[in-house]
Tab-separated table of C-alpha atoms and ligand atoms in Angstrom:
chain	number	residue	atom	x	y	z
A	893	UNK	CA	-209.086	69.518	-23.286
A	894	UNK	CA	-208.876	66.277	-21.301
A	895	UNK	CA	-209.010	66.741	-17.559
A	896	UNK	CA	-208.982	64.315	-14.554
A	897	UNK	CA	-211.867	65.196	-12.204
A	898	UNK	CA	-213.647	63.684	-9.224
A	899	UNK	CA	-217.233	62.895	-10.239
A	900	UNK	CA	-220.014	61.959	-7.857
A	901	UNK	CA	-222.495	59.716	-9.757
A	902	UNK	CA	-224.804	58.698	-6.960
A	903	UNK	CA	-225.500	60.015	-3.430
A	904	UNK	CA	-226.321	58.120	-0.310
A	905	UNK	CA	-223.768	55.202	-0.567
A	906	UNK	CA	-222.843	53.769	2.748
A	907	UNK	CA	-219.646	54.749	4.526
A	908	UNK	CA	-216.843	53.825	4.616
A	909	UNK	CA	-216.331	55.569	1.299
A	910	UNK	CA	-212.910	53.859	0.862
A	911	UNK	CA	-214.997	50.649	0.234
A	912	UNK	CA	-218.206	52.002	-1.441
A	913	UNK	CA	-216.237	54.659	-3.479
A	914	UNK	CA	-219.017	57.121	-4.310
A	915	UNK	CA	-216.540	59.348	-6.067
A	916	UNK	CA	-215.016	58.279	-9.365
A	917	UNK	CA	-211.746	59.949	-10.447
A	918	UNK	CA	-212.154	59.992	-14.222
A	919	UNK	CA	-211.212	61.864	-17.339
A	920	UNK	CA	-213.674	64.438	-18.706
A	921	UNK	CA	-213.610	66.733	-21.683
A	922	UNK	CA	-213.570	70.454	-20.661
A	923	UNK	CA	-214.886	73.110	-23.030
A	924	UNK	CA	-212.749	76.321	-23.392
A	925	UNK	CA	-213.763	79.321	-21.407
A	926	UNK	CA	-216.371	81.684	-22.911
A	927	UNK	CA	-216.531	85.478	-22.476
A	928	UNK	CA	-216.267	86.394	-18.850
A	929	UNK	CA	-214.916	82.959	-17.916
A	930	UNK	CA	-211.597	81.545	-16.856
A	931	UNK	CA	-209.718	78.350	-17.415
A	932	UNK	CA	-207.992	77.707	-14.093
A	933	UNK	CA	-205.305	75.124	-13.309
A	934	UNK	CA	-206.385	73.953	-9.844
A	935	UNK	CA	-203.434	73.632	-7.470
A	936	UNK	CA	-205.238	72.998	-4.148
A	937	UNK	CA	-208.800	72.053	-3.225
A	938	UNK	CA	-210.221	71.659	0.311
A	939	UNK	CA	-212.690	69.060	1.543
A	940	UNK	CA	-215.706	70.687	3.198
A	941	UNK	CA	-218.651	69.223	5.039
A	942	UNK	CA	-220.940	70.751	2.281
A	943	UNK	CA	-219.284	68.335	-0.224
A	944	UNK	CA	-219.879	65.473	2.273
A	945	UNK	CA	-223.566	66.516	2.531
A	946	UNK	CA	-223.927	66.000	-1.222
A	947	UNK	CA	-222.180	62.612	-1.029
A	948	UNK	CA	-224.333	61.303	1.846
A	949	UNK	CA	-227.506	62.711	0.268
A	950	UNK	CA	-228.526	65.239	2.941
A	951	UNK	CA	-227.954	68.045	0.429
A	952	UNK	CA	-229.571	67.018	-2.863
A	953	UNK	CA	-227.855	68.240	-5.983
A	954	UNK	CA	-228.214	67.298	-9.647
A	955	UNK	CA	-225.931	64.330	-10.530
A	956	UNK	CA	-223.457	63.335	-11.860
A	957	UNK	CA	-221.544	66.267	-10.523
A	958	UNK	CA	-217.838	67.239	-10.635
A	959	UNK	CA	-217.526	67.836	-6.888
A	960	UNK	CA	-215.751	70.401	-4.707
A	961	UNK	CA	-216.052	74.109	-4.122
A	962	UNK	CA	-213.020	75.309	-2.065
A	963	UNK	CA	-210.039	75.919	-4.409
A	964	UNK	CA	-207.117	77.987	-5.396
A	965	UNK	CA	-205.156	77.931	-8.677
A	966	UNK	CA	-203.660	79.747	-11.587
A	967	UNK	CA	-205.465	81.301	-14.554
A	968	UNK	CA	-204.370	79.614	-17.804
A	969	UNK	CA	-206.670	81.336	-20.181
A	970	UNK	CA	-208.886	84.351	-19.600
A	971	UNK	CA	-212.055	84.823	-21.664
A	972	UNK	CA	-212.897	88.280	-23.166
A	973	UNK	CA	-213.886	90.845	-20.598
A	974	UNK	CA	-212.980	88.652	-17.587
A	975	UNK	CA	-210.678	91.248	-16.022
A	976	UNK	CA	-208.002	88.573	-15.403
A	977	UNK	CA	-204.699	87.650	-17.120
A	978	UNK	CA	-203.029	84.235	-17.638
A	979	UNK	CA	-200.762	83.623	-14.654
A	980	UNK	CA	-203.031	85.352	-12.126
A	981	UNK	CA	-203.443	83.429	-8.910
A	982	UNK	CA	-207.017	83.085	-7.797
A	983	UNK	CA	-209.151	81.911	-4.933
A	984	UNK	CA	-212.564	80.737	-5.890
A	985	UNK	CA	-215.699	81.648	-3.876
A	986	UNK	CA	-218.587	79.241	-3.879
A	987	UNK	CA	-221.231	81.801	-4.861
A	988	UNK	CA	-220.677	83.576	-8.213
A	989	UNK	CA	-222.013	87.137	-7.847
A	990	UNK	CA	-223.443	88.830	-10.983
A	991	UNK	CA	-222.924	92.389	-9.699
A	992	UNK	CA	-226.137	93.571	-11.194
A	993	UNK	CA	-229.056	91.844	-9.353
A	994	UNK	CA	-230.961	93.638	-6.585
A	995	UNK	CA	-229.081	91.700	-3.833
A	996	UNK	CA	-225.661	92.313	-5.420
A	997	UNK	CA	-226.443	96.058	-5.777
A	998	UNK	CA	-227.517	96.072	-2.169
A	999	UNK	CA	-224.014	94.912	-1.132
A	1000	UNK	CA	-225.086	91.351	-0.397
A	1001	UNK	CA	-223.303	89.307	-3.126
A	1002	UNK	CA	-223.505	86.104	-1.086
A	1003	UNK	CA	-227.289	86.243	-1.827
A	1004	UNK	CA	-226.871	86.873	-5.566
A	1005	UNK	CA	-230.073	85.734	-7.299
A	1006	UNK	CA	-228.551	84.522	-10.611
A	1007	UNK	CA	-225.638	83.030	-8.628
A	1008	UNK	CA	-227.983	81.055	-6.396
A	1009	UNK	CA	-230.032	79.898	-9.446
A	1010	UNK	CA	-226.885	78.752	-11.346
A	1011	UNK	CA	-225.607	76.912	-8.260
A	1012	UNK	CA	-228.934	75.141	-7.755
A	1013	UNK	CA	-228.885	74.025	-11.390
A	1014	UNK	CA	-225.296	72.891	-11.198
A	1015	UNK	CA	-224.502	75.263	-14.060
A	1016	UNK	CA	-222.051	78.218	-14.437
A	1017	UNK	CA	-223.255	81.759	-14.010
A	1018	UNK	CA	-223.211	82.172	-17.806
A	1019	UNK	CA	-225.588	79.217	-18.184
A	1020	UNK	CA	-224.988	75.523	-19.024
A	1021	UNK	CA	-222.140	73.031	-18.232
A	1022	UNK	CA	-218.587	73.018	-19.615
A	1023	UNK	CA	-217.958	69.301	-18.701
A	1024	UNK	CA	-218.547	66.483	-21.162
A	1025	UNK	CA	-218.225	62.776	-20.329
A	1026	UNK	CA	-217.141	60.238	-22.849
A	1027	UNK	CA	-220.737	58.727	-22.954
A	1028	UNK	CA	-221.995	62.198	-24.109
A	1029	UNK	CA	-223.545	63.208	-20.778
A	1030	UNK	CA	-222.784	66.612	-19.238
A	1031	UNK	CA	-221.784	66.413	-15.556
A	1032	UNK	CA	-222.821	69.357	-13.407
A	1033	UNK	CA	-220.621	71.982	-11.829
A	1034	UNK	CA	-220.554	72.109	-7.964
A	1035	UNK	CA	-221.243	75.587	-6.793
A	1036	UNK	CA	-219.680	77.092	-9.844
A	1037	UNK	CA	-216.285	75.677	-8.997
A	1038	UNK	CA	-215.878	71.800	-9.174
A	1039	UNK	CA	-212.678	72.033	-7.191
A	1040	UNK	CA	-211.474	68.445	-7.403
A	1041	UNK	CA	-210.152	68.590	-10.933
A	1042	UNK	CA	-206.883	69.363	-12.622
A	1043	UNK	CA	-208.392	72.212	-14.720
A	1044	UNK	CA	-211.749	73.933	-14.387
A	1045	UNK	CA	-213.733	76.590	-16.198
A	1046	UNK	CA	-215.381	79.024	-13.928
A	1047	UNK	CA	-217.160	82.390	-14.216
A	1048	UNK	CA	-214.723	85.240	-13.511
A	1049	UNK	CA	-217.491	86.284	-10.996
A	1050	UNK	CA	-216.415	83.309	-8.805
A	1051	UNK	CA	-212.782	84.355	-8.720
A	1052	UNK	CA	-210.761	86.712	-6.579
A	1053	UNK	CA	-207.136	87.512	-7.446
A	1054	UNK	CA	-204.602	86.949	-4.696
A	1055	UNK	CA	-200.893	87.520	-4.325
A	1056	UNK	CA	-198.740	84.942	-6.078
A	1057	UNK	CA	-196.483	84.255	-3.085
A	1058	UNK	CA	-199.356	82.854	-0.976
A	1059	UNK	CA	-199.009	79.020	-0.929
A	1060	UNK	CA	-201.991	77.499	-2.825
A	1061	UNK	CA	-202.849	75.018	-0.029
A	1062	UNK	CA	-203.338	77.965	2.365
A	1063	UNK	CA	-205.074	80.150	-0.328
A	1064	UNK	CA	-207.648	77.414	-1.012
A	1065	UNK	CA	-208.963	77.609	2.590
A	1066	UNK	CA	-210.030	81.275	2.076
A	1067	UNK	CA	-212.549	80.222	-0.500
A	1068	UNK	CA	-214.930	78.484	1.833
A	1069	UNK	CA	-213.732	77.731	5.415
A	1070	UNK	CA	-212.310	81.130	6.117
A	1071	UNK	CA	-214.774	83.289	4.293
A	1072	UNK	CA	-217.595	81.420	5.952
A	1073	UNK	CA	-216.240	81.094	9.520
A	1074	UNK	CA	-214.285	84.323	9.855
A	1075	UNK	CA	-217.052	86.225	8.039
A	1076	UNK	CA	-219.696	84.742	10.381
A	1077	UNK	CA	-217.738	86.003	13.389
A	1078	UNK	CA	-216.990	89.396	11.896
A	1079	UNK	CA	-219.975	90.344	9.770
A	1080	UNK	CA	-222.790	88.236	11.243
A	1081	UNK	CA	-221.976	88.015	14.945
A	1082	UNK	CA	-220.203	91.388	14.870
A	1083	UNK	CA	-218.003	90.388	17.787
A	1084	UNK	CA	-216.704	93.307	19.836
A	1085	UNK	CA	-213.612	93.336	22.035
A	1086	UNK	CA	-214.414	92.006	25.535
A	1087	UNK	CA	-217.428	89.987	24.545
A	1088	UNK	CA	-218.017	86.293	25.491
A	1089	UNK	CA	-218.251	83.992	22.591
A	1090	UNK	CA	-219.066	80.297	22.186
A	1091	UNK	CA	-218.404	78.347	18.950
A	1092	UNK	CA	-220.191	74.977	18.538
A	1093	UNK	CA	-218.564	72.644	16.018
A	1094	UNK	CA	-214.752	72.902	15.510
A	1095	UNK	CA	-214.211	71.792	11.883
A	1096	UNK	CA	-212.636	74.117	9.292
A	1097	UNK	CA	-215.491	76.522	9.450
A	1098	UNK	CA	-215.845	76.610	13.212
A	1099	UNK	CA	-212.182	76.990	13.841
A	1100	UNK	CA	-211.994	79.889	11.347
A	1101	UNK	CA	-214.812	81.523	13.338
A	1102	UNK	CA	-212.933	80.900	16.562
A	1103	UNK	CA	-209.757	82.455	15.141
A	1104	UNK	CA	-211.645	85.606	13.982
A	1105	UNK	CA	-213.430	85.815	17.423
A	1106	UNK	CA	-209.936	85.777	19.091
A	1107	UNK	CA	-208.709	88.396	16.595
A	1108	UNK	CA	-211.757	90.541	17.341
A	1109	UNK	CA	-210.898	90.488	21.102
A	1110	UNK	CA	-213.399	87.979	22.554
A	1111	UNK	CA	-212.585	87.687	26.216
A	1112	UNK	CA	-214.179	84.409	27.220
A	1113	UNK	CA	-214.062	82.056	24.214
A	1114	UNK	CA	-215.707	78.688	24.626
A	1115	UNK	CA	-215.046	76.016	22.083
A	1116	UNK	CA	-217.496	73.022	21.880
A	1117	UNK	CA	-217.218	69.789	19.875
A	1118	UNK	CA	-217.877	66.058	20.371
A	1119	UNK	CA	-214.314	65.310	19.186
A	1120	UNK	CA	-211.650	65.704	21.853
A	1121	UNK	CA	-208.593	66.434	19.494
A	1122	UNK	CA	-210.533	69.243	17.963
A	1123	UNK	CA	-211.224	70.804	21.377
A	1124	UNK	CA	-207.470	70.489	22.123
A	1125	UNK	CA	-206.601	72.276	18.823
A	1126	UNK	CA	-209.126	75.031	19.672
A	1127	UNK	CA	-207.427	75.508	23.096
A	1128	UNK	CA	-204.018	75.847	21.327
A	1129	UNK	CA	-205.601	78.460	19.045
A	1130	UNK	CA	-206.861	80.581	21.841
A	1131	UNK	CA	-210.129	79.128	23.317
A	1132	UNK	CA	-210.274	79.963	26.979
A	1133	UNK	CA	-212.542	77.066	27.773
A	1134	UNK	CA	-213.425	73.780	26.015
A	1135	UNK	CA	-216.726	71.874	26.452
A	1136	UNK	CA	-217.736	68.407	25.167
A	1137	UNK	CA	-220.550	68.547	22.712
A	1138	UNK	CA	-224.045	67.356	23.794
A	1139	UNK	CA	-227.169	68.659	25.464
A	1140	UNK	CA	-225.152	69.337	28.699
A	1141	UNK	CA	-223.007	71.797	26.796
A	1142	UNK	CA	-225.701	74.482	27.232
A	1143	UNK	CA	-225.446	74.490	31.024
A	1144	UNK	CA	-221.646	74.422	30.881
A	1145	UNK	CA	-221.538	77.463	28.534
A	1146	UNK	CA	-224.076	79.278	30.838
A	1147	UNK	CA	-221.821	78.475	33.884
A	1148	UNK	CA	-218.591	79.604	32.197
A	1149	UNK	CA	-220.112	82.838	30.863
A	1150	UNK	CA	-222.252	83.696	33.843
A	1151	UNK	CA	-225.654	83.221	32.097
A	1152	UNK	CA	-224.869	82.626	28.470
A	1153	UNK	CA	-222.465	83.959	25.837
A	1154	UNK	CA	-223.138	87.287	24.167
A	1155	UNK	CA	-222.389	85.710	20.764
A	1156	UNK	CA	-222.877	82.046	19.940
A	1157	UNK	CA	-221.934	80.564	16.512
A	1158	UNK	CA	-223.245	77.166	15.458
A	1159	UNK	CA	-221.215	75.483	12.735
A	1160	UNK	CA	-222.448	71.887	13.213
A	1161	UNK	CA	-225.214	71.657	10.677
A	1162	UNK	CA	-227.279	69.810	13.234
A	1163	UNK	CA	-230.606	71.465	14.035
A	1164	UNK	CA	-230.820	70.341	17.704
A	1165	UNK	CA	-227.338	71.829	18.253
A	1166	UNK	CA	-228.630	75.156	16.789
A	1167	UNK	CA	-231.299	75.030	19.519
A	1168	UNK	CA	-228.467	74.436	22.054
A	1169	UNK	CA	-226.693	77.476	20.614
A	1170	UNK	CA	-229.799	79.589	21.043
A	1171	UNK	CA	-230.325	78.327	24.616
A	1172	UNK	CA	-226.638	79.142	25.394
A	1173	UNK	CA	-227.049	82.741	24.216
A	1174	UNK	CA	-227.308	85.428	26.825
A	1175	UNK	CA	-230.309	87.838	26.952
A	1176	UNK	CA	-229.652	90.577	24.411
A	1177	UNK	CA	-227.202	88.323	22.666
A	1178	UNK	CA	-226.921	86.957	19.150
A	1179	UNK	CA	-227.033	83.376	17.867
A	1180	UNK	CA	-225.435	82.965	14.397
A	1181	UNK	CA	-225.688	79.751	12.408
A	1182	UNK	CA	-223.697	78.767	9.363
A	1183	UNK	CA	-224.417	75.071	9.562
A	1184	UNK	CA	-226.443	73.600	6.683
A	1185	UNK	CA	-228.764	70.997	8.090
A	1186	UNK	CA	-230.835	68.565	6.119
A	1187	UNK	CA	-233.475	70.576	4.232
A	1188	UNK	CA	-236.212	68.719	6.059
A	1189	UNK	CA	-234.911	69.607	9.523
A	1190	UNK	CA	-237.073	72.022	11.597
A	1191	UNK	CA	-236.061	74.348	14.514
A	1192	UNK	CA	-238.490	75.078	17.302
A	1193	UNK	CA	-237.814	77.789	19.826
A	1194	UNK	CA	-239.641	79.165	22.918
A	1195	UNK	CA	-241.220	82.118	21.000
A	1196	UNK	CA	-241.499	84.437	23.965
A	1197	UNK	CA	-237.735	84.303	24.646
A	1198	UNK	CA	-236.920	86.034	21.372
A	1199	UNK	CA	-238.865	89.004	22.575
A	1200	UNK	CA	-238.547	89.028	26.312
A	1201	UNK	CA	-234.882	88.263	26.258
A	1202	UNK	CA	-234.233	90.394	23.111
A	1203	UNK	CA	-232.275	87.634	21.434
A	1204	UNK	CA	-231.273	87.750	17.771
A	1205	UNK	CA	-231.031	84.641	15.594
A	1206	UNK	CA	-229.038	85.177	12.336
A	1207	UNK	CA	-228.209	82.929	9.443
A	1208	UNK	CA	-224.927	83.522	7.688
A	1209	UNK	CA	-224.227	82.336	4.184
A	1210	UNK	CA	-220.625	82.741	2.822
A	1211	UNK	CA	-220.015	84.640	6.085
A	1212	UNK	CA	-222.114	87.485	4.680
A	1213	UNK	CA	-218.893	88.356	2.854
A	1214	UNK	CA	-218.100	90.412	-0.184
A	1215	UNK	CA	-215.387	88.012	-1.525
A	1216	UNK	CA	-213.500	90.643	-3.515
A	1217	UNK	CA	-213.199	92.808	-0.400
A	1218	UNK	CA	-212.897	90.103	2.262
A	1219	UNK	CA	-210.523	87.524	0.727
A	1220	UNK	CA	-207.655	90.108	0.536
A	1221	UNK	CA	-208.514	91.488	3.976
A	1222	UNK	CA	-208.569	88.062	5.604
A	1223	UNK	CA	-205.266	87.140	3.840
A	1224	UNK	CA	-203.694	90.284	5.340
A	1225	UNK	CA	-204.806	89.143	8.746
A	1226	UNK	CA	-203.264	85.807	8.089
A	1227	UNK	CA	-199.994	87.426	7.005
A	1228	UNK	CA	-199.930	89.576	10.140
A	1229	UNK	CA	-200.333	86.494	12.316
A	1230	UNK	CA	-203.754	87.538	13.663
A	1231	UNK	CA	-205.555	84.781	11.781
A	1232	UNK	CA	-203.355	81.625	11.678
A	1233	UNK	CA	-205.558	79.626	9.358
A	1234	UNK	CA	-202.656	77.287	8.409
A	1235	UNK	CA	-203.438	75.526	11.706
A	1236	UNK	CA	-206.656	74.252	10.203
A	1237	UNK	CA	-204.793	72.269	7.506
A	1238	UNK	CA	-204.583	68.676	8.978
A	1239	UNK	CA	-204.048	66.513	5.853
A	1240	UNK	CA	-202.665	66.744	2.308
A	1241	UNK	CA	-203.917	64.179	-0.250
A	1242	UNK	CA	-203.863	63.252	-3.914
A	1243	UNK	CA	-206.961	63.305	-6.105
A	1244	UNK	CA	-207.052	59.476	-6.066
A	1245	UNK	CA	-207.287	59.503	-2.248
A	1246	UNK	CA	-210.495	61.592	-2.195
A	1247	UNK	CA	-212.881	58.845	-1.008
A	1248	UNK	CA	-210.543	58.087	1.897
A	1249	UNK	CA	-210.421	61.788	2.653
A	1250	UNK	CA	-214.220	61.995	3.064
A	1251	UNK	CA	-214.085	59.119	5.494
A	1252	UNK	CA	-211.679	61.134	7.621
A	1253	UNK	CA	-214.051	64.156	7.432
A	1254	UNK	CA	-217.098	61.993	8.336
A	1255	UNK	CA	-215.428	60.231	11.218
A	1256	UNK	CA	-213.856	63.374	12.703
A	1257	UNK	CA	-210.176	62.379	12.180
A	1258	UNK	CA	-209.481	65.349	10.027
A	1259	UNK	CA	-209.985	69.109	10.386
A	1260	UNK	CA	-209.337	70.579	6.899
A	1261	UNK	CA	-207.817	68.422	4.226
A	1262	UNK	CA	-206.515	69.770	0.996
A	1263	UNK	CA	-206.128	67.829	-2.290
A	1264	UNK	CA	-202.820	69.085	-3.774
A	1265	UNK	CA	-202.847	69.003	-7.571
B	2518	NAD	N1	-223.227	78.827	5.534
B	2518	NAD	C1	-222.271	78.648	4.648
B	2518	NAD	O1	-221.968	79.524	3.836
B	2518	NAD	C2	-221.470	77.412	4.784
B	2518	NAD	C3	-220.206	77.289	4.104
B	2518	NAD	C4	-219.482	76.189	4.327
B	2518	NAD	C5	-219.894	75.128	5.144
B	2518	NAD	N2	-221.166	75.240	5.669
B	2518	NAD	C6	-221.656	74.252	6.599
B	2518	NAD	O2	-221.062	74.477	7.854
B	2518	NAD	C7	-220.976	73.247	8.566
B	2518	NAD	C8	-219.548	73.065	8.958
B	2518	NAD	O3	-218.713	72.747	7.913
B	2518	NAD	P1	-217.275	72.103	8.114
B	2518	NAD	O4	-216.736	71.851	6.823
B	2518	NAD	O5	-216.512	72.913	9.152
B	2518	NAD	O6	-217.643	70.737	8.809
B	2518	NAD	P2	-216.849	69.709	9.825
B	2518	NAD	O7	-217.543	68.419	9.680
B	2518	NAD	O8	-215.411	69.809	9.569
B	2518	NAD	O9	-217.252	70.373	11.265
B	2518	NAD	C9	-218.394	70.160	11.937
B	2518	NAD	C10	-218.066	69.912	13.400
B	2518	NAD	O10	-219.204	69.825	14.138
B	2518	NAD	C11	-218.960	68.860	15.138
B	2518	NAD	N3	-220.202	68.365	15.795
B	2518	NAD	C12	-221.080	67.502	15.256
B	2518	NAD	N4	-222.102	67.259	16.238
B	2518	NAD	C13	-221.793	68.097	17.215
B	2518	NAD	C14	-222.481	68.381	18.463
B	2518	NAD	N5	-223.619	67.717	18.802
B	2518	NAD	N6	-221.895	69.269	19.281
B	2518	NAD	C15	-220.771	69.902	19.022
B	2518	NAD	N7	-220.146	69.675	17.870
B	2518	NAD	C16	-220.623	68.798	16.973
B	2518	NAD	C17	-218.224	67.758	14.447
B	2518	NAD	O11	-217.506	66.954	15.352
B	2518	NAD	C18	-217.276	68.544	13.576
B	2518	NAD	O12	-216.049	68.824	14.189
B	2518	NAD	C19	-221.532	72.195	7.595
B	2518	NAD	O13	-222.878	71.979	7.888
B	2518	NAD	C20	-221.373	72.832	6.307
B	2518	NAD	O14	-222.203	72.268	5.314
B	2518	NAD	C21	-221.880	76.370	5.579
B	2519	ZN	ZN1	-217.670	74.679	1.950
B	2520	ZN	ZN1	-226.186	89.188	-8.362
């Protein structure tokens, strides 16, 4: 079928993207779904910094690529053995999990070996690409999703069924920002009631972490960002203190928490800020990072402190979530009012406005924007 999709042909073009237009909204041919695959009509797709990192070249992916990885939509056609029906509403997770590899069997589907391999190749879990351009080339899939398109073919292993009454623009956020941020707070930081917590970076992922920290009962909750309106939003969402981002943030967090926060979550994707997060962590505490820095970036730490201060440093991919378990749980928390993720949604846009949307993400104007399709 013929589908309008947002294709990145070249990375590293100069911002503003409204002028350089790295993303081309074009018509592609989409193959039908194979066994275990779904044809999904995308209804909402979120703009994440991980998309921006492919656009600006700090995260290198095979190109051309039909971009986007945070989406919700409706199943139009279900391949044999997919376990879904036409009409099902789905949220897509950005790691397909095969269910059979050693990491999946160990309960760590975010680390699925075949899923990571397919994502690295820009292919679907079942192998190969389903997109075809009019010049005969085969654009790659972004993280098994390619969210910025009217219709997509995905592995059923990327999809989680959700209730049909959840608005698509809210549902989409669960696919990346909420799984990643809330999961980092719950599964990776394991925040306990009464603990002190600091969150560095208040984009979609950081604010989702902040909301889960609040829901988990963090007592002192410090929100750090370089952008003032994001700190103000964090305060409205329950942060007890806000701190301007920068090297001085470490001392401020230590003052507020009386020697460092017990749990510090870095969502900036900036390696020196991860070091600040580590320095702002109290002895015996845990630093969690979800940010995806440039692959060349290195982190250096005072090695003794890890031992003598019994600190823990943890990476968190997909919030260490099990999407089929956690998407429904997090949606229940949203419905109960404990996780008001609708507050993250700052802009709605059309597919044709996508370059302008990435300018707003890059310059800090937007929190989470959703393309409504
Ligand atoms: N681990 C995962 O599974 C996973 C999933 C999704 C996104 N990510 C990564 O998480 C990061 C956050 O994603 P996002 O979509 O929320 O991005 P975002 O751009 O919306 O948010 C990042 C925030 O960090 C802030 N920031 C930048 N420099 C700072 C500094 N020095 N001090 C304090 N704050 C600073 C920015 O102002 C911004 O608000 C990105 O690196 C993204 O690639 C990781
Ligand atoms: Zn993302
Ligand atoms: Zn697997």
